[in-house]
Coordinates of C-alpha atoms and ligand atoms in Angstrom, one line a residue:
M293 CA 11.1 9.9 20.4
W294 CA 13.1 11.2 17.5
Y295 CA 15.5 8.2 17.5
K296 CA 12.5 5.9 17.3
L297 CA 11.4 7.8 14.2
I298 CA 14.9 7.5 12.6
I299 CA 14.8 3.8 13.2
A300 CA 11.3 3.6 11.7
F301 CA 12.5 5.5 8.6
V302 CA 15.6 3.3 8.1
F303 CA 13.6 0.1 8.6
G304 CA 10.9 1.6 6.3
T305 CA 13.4 2.0 3.5
I306 CA 14.6 -1.6 3.9
F307 CA 11.0 -2.8 3.7
G308 CA 10.6 -0.5 0.8
S309 CA 13.5 -2.2 -1.0
F310 CA 11.8 -5.6 -0.3
L311 CA 8.6 -4.1 -1.7
N312 CA 10.3 -3.3 -5.0
V313 CA 11.1 -7.0 -5.3
L314 CA 7.5 -8.0 -4.5
I315 CA 6.1 -5.3 -6.9
Y316 CA 8.2 -6.7 -9.7
R317 CA 8.0 -10.5 -9.0
L318 CA 4.5 -11.1 -7.6
P319 CA 2.4 -10.1 -10.7
R320 CA 5.0 -11.9 -13.0
N321 CA 4.8 -15.1 -10.9
I322 CA 8.5 -15.1 -10.2
S323 CA 9.4 -16.8 -6.9
I324 CA 10.3 -14.4 -4.1
A325 CA 12.9 -16.8 -2.7
K326 CA 14.5 -17.8 -6.0
P327 CA 16.7 -16.1 -7.1
A328 CA 17.3 -14.9 -3.5
R329 CA 19.5 -12.0 -4.7
S330 CA 18.1 -9.0 -6.5
F331 CA 18.9 -8.8 -10.2
C332 CA 18.9 -6.1 -12.9
P333 CA 15.6 -6.7 -14.9
N334 CA 17.6 -5.7 -18.1
C335 CA 20.9 -7.6 -18.0
K336 CA 19.8 -10.1 -15.3
K337 CA 23.1 -9.6 -13.5
E338 CA 22.9 -10.0 -9.7
I339 CA 23.1 -6.8 -7.8
E340 CA 25.9 -6.5 -5.2
W341 CA 24.9 -5.5 -1.6
Y342 CA 26.7 -2.2 -1.9
D343 CA 24.6 -1.3 -5.0
N344 CA 21.4 -2.3 -3.2
I345 CA 21.3 0.2 -0.3
P346 CA 17.9 1.8 -0.2
I347 CA 17.7 5.3 -1.8
L348 CA 21.5 5.9 -1.4
S349 CA 22.6 3.4 -4.1
Y350 CA 20.2 5.0 -6.6
I351 CA 21.9 8.4 -6.0
L352 CA 25.4 7.0 -6.0
L353 CA 24.8 5.1 -9.3
S354 CA 23.1 8.2 -10.8
G355 CA 20.0 5.9 -11.4
K356 CA 21.9 3.5 -13.7
C357 CA 22.7 -0.2 -13.5
R358 CA 26.5 -0.6 -12.8
N359 CA 26.8 -3.4 -15.3
C360 CA 24.7 -2.4 -18.4
G361 CA 23.8 1.2 -17.7
W362 CA 20.1 0.5 -17.8
K363 CA 18.1 3.4 -16.4
I364 CA 16.6 2.3 -13.1
P365 CA 13.0 3.5 -12.9
I366 CA 12.5 6.3 -10.4
R367 CA 9.8 4.1 -8.9
Y368 CA 12.6 2.2 -7.0
P369 CA 13.9 5.0 -4.8
L370 CA 10.3 6.5 -4.6
V371 CA 8.9 3.3 -3.1
E372 CA 11.7 3.2 -0.5
L373 CA 11.2 6.8 0.4
L374 CA 7.4 6.4 0.6
T375 CA 7.7 3.3 2.8
G376 CA 10.1 5.0 5.1
S377 CA 7.9 8.1 5.4
C378 CA 4.7 6.0 6.0
F379 CA 6.5 4.0 8.8
V380 CA 7.5 7.3 10.4
L381 CA 3.9 8.6 10.2
S382 CA 2.7 5.3 11.7
F383 CA 5.0 5.6 14.7
L384 CA 4.2 9.3 15.1
L385 CA 0.4 8.9 15.1
A386 CA -0.2 5.5 16.7
N387 CA -1.1 5.3 20.4
S388 CA 1.4 2.5 21.2
T389 CA 4.4 0.8 19.6
F390 CA 2.4 -2.3 19.0
E391 CA -0.3 -0.3 17.2
A392 CA 2.5 1.4 15.1
F393 CA 3.6 -2.0 13.9
T394 CA 0.1 -2.8 12.6
F395 CA -0.1 0.6 10.9
S396 CA 3.3 0.0 9.2
A397 CA 2.1 -3.4 8.0
L398 CA -1.0 -1.7 6.6
A399 CA 1.2 0.9 4.8
F400 CA 3.4 -1.9 3.4
S401 CA 0.4 -3.7 1.9
I402 CA -1.1 -0.5 0.5
I403 CA 2.1 0.5 -1.3
L404 CA 2.4 -3.0 -2.7
L405 CA -1.2 -3.0 -4.1
T406 CA -0.9 0.6 -5.3
F407 CA 1.9 -0.2 -7.7
V408 CA 0.7 -3.6 -8.8
D409 CA -2.8 -2.4 -9.4
L410 CA -1.6 0.6 -11.4
E411 CA 0.4 -1.6 -13.7
F412 CA -1.6 -4.9 -13.8
M413 CA -5.1 -3.9 -12.6
I414 CA -5.0 -6.6 -9.9
I415 CA -4.8 -6.4 -6.1
P416 CA -2.4 -9.1 -4.9
D417 CA -3.9 -11.5 -2.3
T418 CA -0.6 -11.1 -0.4
S419 CA -1.5 -7.5 0.5
I420 CA -5.0 -8.5 1.5
V421 CA -3.8 -11.3 3.8
I422 CA -1.3 -8.9 5.5
I423 CA -4.1 -6.3 6.1
L424 CA -6.4 -9.0 7.4
I425 CA -3.9 -10.3 9.9
S426 CA -2.6 -6.9 11.1
G427 CA -6.2 -5.6 11.2
I428 CA -7.4 -8.4 13.4
I429 CA -4.4 -7.9 15.8
Y430 CA -5.2 -4.1 15.8
S431 CA -8.8 -4.7 16.6
I432 CA -7.9 -7.0 19.5
I433 CA -5.4 -4.6 21.1
T434 CA -7.9 -1.7 20.7
D435 CA -10.8 -3.8 22.1
S436 CA -12.9 -3.5 19.0
F437 CA -12.8 -7.0 17.5
I438 CA -16.5 -7.9 17.6
T439 CA -17.7 -4.5 16.2
N440 CA -15.1 -4.6 13.5
L441 CA -15.8 -8.2 12.6
I442 CA -19.5 -7.3 12.1
T443 CA -18.4 -4.3 10.0
S444 CA -16.1 -6.4 7.9
I445 CA -18.8 -9.0 7.1
S446 CA -21.4 -6.3 6.4
A447 CA -19.0 -4.4 4.1
F448 CA -18.2 -7.6 2.3
L449 CA -21.9 -8.4 1.6
I450 CA -22.8 -4.8 0.7
L451 CA -20.0 -4.4 -1.8
L452 CA -20.7 -7.8 -3.2
L453 CA -24.2 -6.7 -3.9
I454 CA -23.1 -3.4 -5.4
R455 CA -20.6 -5.4 -7.6
K456 CA -23.5 -7.6 -8.8
L457 CA -25.9 -4.7 -9.4
S458 CA -23.2 -2.6 -11.2
N459 CA -22.2 -5.5 -13.5
N460 CA -18.7 -5.9 -12.0
G461 CA -18.2 -2.1 -11.8
I462 CA -15.9 -2.7 -8.8
G463 CA -13.3 -5.4 -8.8
F464 CA -13.5 -8.4 -6.4
G465 CA -10.1 -7.3 -5.2
D466 CA -11.5 -4.0 -4.1
V467 CA -14.3 -5.9 -2.2
K468 CA -11.8 -8.0 -0.4
L469 CA -9.5 -5.1 0.4
F470 CA -12.3 -3.0 1.8
S471 CA -13.7 -5.7 4.0
A472 CA -10.3 -6.7 5.3
S473 CA -9.6 -3.1 6.2
A474 CA -12.8 -2.9 8.2
F475 CA -10.8 -4.5 11.1
F476 CA -8.8 -1.3 11.2
L477 CA -11.6 1.1 10.5
G478 CA -14.8 0.1 12.3
P479 CA -18.2 1.3 11.0
V480 CA -17.6 5.1 11.0
G481 CA -14.0 4.7 9.6
S482 CA -15.2 2.4 6.8
I483 CA -17.8 5.0 5.6
V484 CA -15.2 7.9 5.9
S485 CA -12.5 6.0 4.0
M486 CA -15.0 5.0 1.2
M487 CA -16.0 8.7 0.9
I488 CA -12.3 9.8 0.7
A489 CA -11.6 7.1 -1.9
S490 CA -14.7 7.9 -4.0
F491 CA -14.2 11.7 -4.0
S492 CA -10.4 11.5 -4.7
G493 CA -11.0 9.0 -7.4
I494 CA -13.7 11.2 -9.1
A495 CA -11.5 14.3 -8.7
F496 CA -8.5 12.5 -10.2
V497 CA -10.5 11.2 -13.2
M498 CA -12.2 14.5 -13.9
I499 CA -9.3 16.3 -15.6
P500 CA -8.3 13.7 -18.2
L501 CA -12.0 13.1 -18.8
L502 CA -12.7 16.7 -19.5
M503 CA -9.6 16.9 -21.7
K504 CA -10.9 13.9 -23.5
K505 CA -7.7 11.9 -22.9
I506 CA -9.9 9.1 -21.6
D507 CA -13.6 8.2 -22.0
M508 CA -16.2 6.6 -19.7
K509 CA -15.1 3.2 -20.9
T510 CA -11.5 3.5 -19.7
R511 CA -10.8 1.2 -16.8
I512 CA -9.2 3.1 -13.8
P513 CA -7.8 1.0 -10.9
F514 CA -9.8 1.9 -7.8
G515 CA -7.4 0.0 -5.4
P516 CA -4.9 2.9 -4.9
F517 CA -7.7 5.4 -4.1
L518 CA -9.3 2.9 -1.7
G519 CA -6.0 2.0 -0.1
W520 CA -4.8 5.5 0.6
G521 CA -8.3 6.5 1.7
I522 CA -8.1 3.7 4.2
F523 CA -4.5 4.6 5.4
V524 CA -5.4 8.3 5.9
T525 CA -8.5 7.4 7.8
V526 CA -6.7 4.9 10.1
L527 CA -3.9 7.4 10.8
F528 CA -6.2 10.3 11.6
K529 CA -9.1 8.2 13.0
T530 CA -9.2 10.0 16.4
Y531 CA -9.4 13.4 14.8
I532 CA -12.1 12.2 12.3
L533 CA -14.2 10.6 15.0
R534 CA -14.0 13.8 17.0
L535 CA -15.2 15.7 13.9
F536 CA -18.3 13.5 13.9
G537 CA -18.8 14.0 17.6
L538 CA -17.9 10.4 18.5
Ligands
LIG1254 ZN1 21.8 -4.2 -15.9

């Protein structure tokens, strides 16, 4: 089992490295294929393969571009470490290898949308499409496709109604994200993940609100809270369902 987890971690950091490319390029409308090689956002010089090893290169380069000395944001190794850790958790908690792949795909999309939403206040459609496809595969292998399809459509309609009533209080990206995730969550999981997302969102906003650093008009991206609420629920679904006596 342990060797499987090490492989999951290594592949996770490689996918994390690719995520850094997506997080930078997708919201800036830069093609993913061109340029094929990673480049330094500051001096635009292509990065050699030996300077592009997940986590390790950041440490070896002391967090600076070899060419221009630009300080590489800590986000780069963090995304790689986070993706590696989420892949390990997926393989640790899934019931089968196939299921673990779908969990890993879910984690990949959530990390992508987290960093894009924090910076640009948008949830990229790429992440929603990956969640939808991996969620449908998950629901088929766990024999819950019909139930989760109905949950997904209901979630979409309910959130669309809330969005209309609250005068676009929640983004359309959040609506799409939540209904796509319903293929992983099912009815109970959907409610639980929405509760986790709402409570953690409120708790997180409370401190800056009380310190008057932000006011009620400040826009806070809800995508990251929703995304991580979904991931935690999917990982610990069995335990959560047992808690509700299901
Ligand atoms: Zn540079």
